[in-house]
Every structure is written in structure tokens, then in C-alpha cells.
Amino acid sequence: CLKEILPNEVVRPAENAKDADSALVFLCYPLEVVDDDMGAKILERLQKCMGGVAMARYRKDSYWCKDYKEKIGDDPTKHFTDEELKERDALLVPGEEAQWCLFDPMVSAYYGKLYQKSKKPEYLKLQQLFLSRALAAITGDDCEFGAWMCCEAYYLHGDKWVPNDNTPLVWTQIDLKMALYEMEKSLSQ
């Protein structure tokens, strides 16, 4: 039952426990399956996942960690056995997790829904902040995949954050469109 787990992502088994996972924002928006109190707890936990570019999926996530392609090989999307996953996890240095671009738009949209219900200005400010973060993650002219792309994630390649190979990602594009839709609704009230 969700009530026994949330706002955590995983509680059992204890060795796999995660107290913060950015994907939980989807329970707040667009699914709207949690109440506002639980939504606030989830958002508070997501602060642990915030990075300078976007949001880590969860801390200690080795998928697209620093120099991923050099460490993992030619197929960065390969399936891993449990043993291979442990080996991949050992490569991760804390703080070098990939920063996913699909979460900031959803956080923005959710703050928009909260603002539209309550009219509290702090929610509008947070909606604007997370929309700004989402827009800032759109690729520039120096991106190998082209400018104006919505990425799946940024990862550290050497000492520079670069888009991963799943660029452009339609999922991120639609999340950004939903964030813009909620911002338009907030500003029209």
C-alpha cells in the first residue's frame, strides 16, 4: 500500500531503501493520486535530488554516471544483470549522478496546480523557478545532437555536463509542454 511507503520510494528490503526518488513527482502531477500533504512531503524529499542542471533520479543512481560511455562501453543502454549492476554501481562517485530533465517541468506544473488552488504567491515563485530550470536545460548550439533539444538527462563527461544519448526525448518535451500549460493557467488567473 502506498501509505506504508510514501514519501519514500522503497522501504523494503532495507538494503534497497530510497527515501527520495524524483519519479515520485508523477504521483503529484499529472496522476494526482496523493493529497496535498503527501505532495508537500514528496517535494521536500526531492530537494535531496536537486542538482545544478536538473534533478538526480535518486542519490547513488549509477545510470549515466560520470564518463558513463567510457566506463560502460559502446552500448550505454544495455541491460544489466544483478552482478553487472553492482559493478556499475561501484563506479559511481556520490554527487556525479546523471541529472534528469523530465522532473523539473513536473515539479513546476505541480506547484502551478497548488498555486491555482491556493493563490499563495510562494507557489507561483516555485512554479517559475522550476520552469526556469527546465527551460535552462534545453540544449544550446554546442550540443552534438543539435540546439533546442529536450534531453533525457545531463551527465558528467570529464568535467562538463553534457546531454546523454537519449536526446531528444519526447517524454521531456511533453513534460515541458505540461509545465508551460500550467504556467499559462496560473498567469491567466
Coordinates of C-alpha atoms in Angstrom, one line a residue:
C1 CA 0.0 0.0 0.0
L2 CA 1.3 3.5 -0.9
K3 CA 0.5 4.9 2.5
E4 CA 3.0 2.5 4.1
I5 CA 5.8 3.5 1.7
L6 CA 5.4 7.2 0.8
P7 CA 7.1 9.7 0.9
N8 CA 9.8 7.1 0.5
E9 CA 10.3 5.3 -2.8
V10 CA 11.4 2.0 -1.4
V11 CA 11.4 0.8 2.2
R12 CA 11.9 -3.0 1.8
P13 CA 14.2 -4.7 1.6
A14 CA 16.2 -2.3 3.9
E15 CA 19.4 -2.6 1.7
N16 CA 17.4 -1.1 -1.2
A17 CA 15.7 1.6 0.7
K18 CA 15.4 5.0 -1.0
D19 CA 13.9 8.0 0.8
A20 CA 13.9 10.2 -2.2
D21 CA 13.2 9.5 -5.9
S22 CA 12.4 12.2 -8.3
A23 CA 9.9 10.0 -10.2
L24 CA 7.6 10.3 -7.2
V25 CA 6.6 13.7 -8.6
F26 CA 4.4 11.9 -11.1
L27 CA 2.2 10.8 -8.3
C28 CA 1.6 14.5 -7.5
Y29 CA 1.3 15.6 -11.1
P30 CA -0.1 14.6 -13.5
L31 CA -1.5 11.5 -11.8
E32 CA -2.8 13.4 -8.7
V33 CA -3.0 10.2 -6.6
V34 CA -1.6 11.8 -3.4
D35 CA -3.2 14.5 -1.3
D36 CA -1.5 17.9 -0.8
D37 CA 0.1 17.0 2.5
M38 CA 1.8 13.9 1.0
G39 CA 2.7 16.0 -2.1
A40 CA 4.5 18.5 0.2
K41 CA 6.4 15.7 1.8
I42 CA 7.5 14.3 -1.6
L43 CA 8.6 17.8 -2.8
E44 CA 10.6 18.3 0.4
R45 CA 12.3 15.0 -0.1
L46 CA 13.1 15.9 -3.8
Q47 CA 15.4 18.6 -2.5
K48 CA 17.9 15.8 -1.9
C49 CA 17.8 15.1 -5.6
M50 CA 18.3 18.6 -6.9
G51 CA 21.4 19.3 -8.9
G52 CA 22.8 22.4 -10.6
V53 CA 21.5 21.3 -14.0
A54 CA 18.4 19.2 -13.3
M55 CA 17.5 16.5 -10.8
A56 CA 19.1 13.2 -10.0
R57 CA 16.6 10.3 -10.3
Y58 CA 17.8 9.3 -6.8
R59 CA 21.1 9.5 -5.0
K60 CA 23.5 6.7 -5.8
D61 CA 21.9 6.1 -9.2
S62 CA 24.8 4.9 -11.4
Y63 CA 22.9 5.1 -14.7
W64 CA 24.7 7.7 -16.8
C65 CA 27.2 8.5 -14.0
K66 CA 30.4 10.4 -14.8
D67 CA 32.1 9.2 -18.0
Y68 CA 29.4 6.6 -18.4
K69 CA 30.2 5.6 -22.0
E70 CA 33.9 5.3 -21.4
K71 CA 33.3 3.1 -18.3
I72 CA 30.4 1.0 -19.6
G73 CA 31.2 0.5 -23.3
D74 CA 29.7 1.1 -26.7
D75 CA 26.1 0.3 -25.7
P76 CA 25.1 2.7 -22.9
T77 CA 21.6 1.4 -23.0
K78 CA 22.4 -2.3 -22.4
H79 CA 20.5 -4.4 -19.9
F80 CA 22.5 -5.3 -16.8
T81 CA 22.4 -8.5 -14.7
D82 CA 22.3 -8.0 -11.0
E83 CA 26.0 -8.7 -10.8
E84 CA 26.8 -6.2 -13.6
L85 CA 24.6 -3.6 -11.9
K86 CA 26.7 -4.0 -8.7
E87 CA 29.8 -3.5 -10.7
R88 CA 28.3 -0.4 -12.4
D89 CA 27.2 1.0 -9.0
A90 CA 30.8 0.7 -7.7
L91 CA 31.9 3.2 -10.4
L92 CA 29.7 6.0 -9.0
V93 CA 31.2 8.8 -7.0
P94 CA 28.4 10.5 -4.9
G95 CA 27.3 13.7 -6.5
E96 CA 28.1 12.5 -10.0
E97 CA 24.7 11.0 -10.7
A98 CA 23.1 12.0 -14.0
Q99 CA 20.7 14.9 -13.8
W100 CA 17.4 14.1 -15.4
C101 CA 15.5 16.8 -17.3
L102 CA 12.0 15.4 -17.1
F103 CA 11.4 16.1 -13.4
D104 CA 11.8 19.9 -13.2
P105 CA 8.9 20.5 -15.5
M106 CA 6.6 18.3 -13.5
V107 CA 7.6 20.0 -10.2
S108 CA 6.8 23.3 -11.9
A109 CA 3.4 22.0 -13.1
Y110 CA 2.6 20.7 -9.6
Y111 CA 3.5 24.0 -8.0
G112 CA 1.2 25.6 -10.6
K113 CA -1.7 23.4 -9.5
L114 CA -1.1 24.3 -5.9
Y115 CA -0.9 28.0 -6.8
Q116 CA -4.1 27.8 -8.8
K117 CA -6.0 26.2 -5.8
S118 CA -4.5 28.4 -3.0
K119 CA -3.3 31.6 -4.7
K120 CA -0.3 31.5 -2.4
P121 CA 2.5 33.6 -4.1
E122 CA 5.2 31.3 -2.9
Y123 CA 3.8 28.5 -5.0
L124 CA 3.9 30.8 -8.1
K125 CA 7.5 31.6 -7.4
L126 CA 8.4 28.0 -7.1
Q127 CA 6.5 27.2 -10.3
Q128 CA 8.5 29.9 -12.0
L129 CA 11.8 28.6 -10.6
F130 CA 11.3 25.0 -11.7
L131 CA 10.0 26.2 -15.2
S132 CA 13.2 28.3 -15.5
R133 CA 15.3 25.3 -14.6
A134 CA 13.5 23.2 -17.2
L135 CA 14.0 25.8 -19.9
A136 CA 17.7 26.2 -19.0
A137 CA 18.2 22.5 -19.7
I138 CA 17.3 22.9 -23.3
T139 CA 20.4 22.2 -25.4
G140 CA 22.4 25.0 -26.9
D141 CA 24.4 25.4 -30.2
D142 CA 27.3 23.3 -28.8
C143 CA 25.2 20.2 -28.3
E144 CA 26.3 17.3 -30.6
F145 CA 22.6 16.4 -31.1
G146 CA 21.6 19.9 -32.1
A147 CA 20.3 23.1 -30.5
W148 CA 16.8 23.4 -28.9
M149 CA 16.5 19.8 -27.8
C150 CA 14.9 18.4 -24.6
C151 CA 17.3 15.8 -23.2
E152 CA 16.6 12.8 -21.1
A153 CA 19.5 13.8 -18.8
Y154 CA 22.8 15.5 -18.5
Y155 CA 25.8 13.6 -17.3
L156 CA 29.4 14.5 -16.5
H157 CA 31.8 13.8 -19.4
G158 CA 35.1 14.7 -18.0
D159 CA 34.4 17.9 -16.1
K160 CA 31.5 19.1 -18.3
W161 CA 27.8 18.4 -18.0
V162 CA 26.6 17.1 -21.5
P163 CA 23.3 15.6 -22.8
N164 CA 23.2 11.9 -22.8
D165 CA 22.5 9.9 -25.9
N166 CA 18.7 9.8 -25.4
T167 CA 18.4 13.3 -26.8
P168 CA 15.9 14.5 -27.9
L169 CA 13.5 12.8 -25.6
V170 CA 9.8 13.1 -26.3
W171 CA 8.9 12.4 -22.6
T172 CA 10.8 15.5 -21.6
Q173 CA 9.2 17.6 -24.4
I174 CA 5.7 16.7 -23.3
D175 CA 6.6 17.4 -19.6
L176 CA 7.8 20.8 -20.6
K177 CA 4.6 21.4 -22.6
M178 CA 2.6 20.5 -19.5
A179 CA 4.7 22.9 -17.4
L180 CA 4.1 25.7 -19.9
Y181 CA 0.3 24.9 -19.9
E182 CA 0.1 25.1 -16.1
M183 CA 2.1 28.4 -16.1
E184 CA -0.3 29.8 -18.7
K185 CA -3.2 28.8 -16.4
S186 CA -1.5 30.3 -13.4
L187 CA -0.8 33.6 -15.1
S188 CA -4.3 33.9 -16.5
Q189 CA -6.0 33.8 -13.1

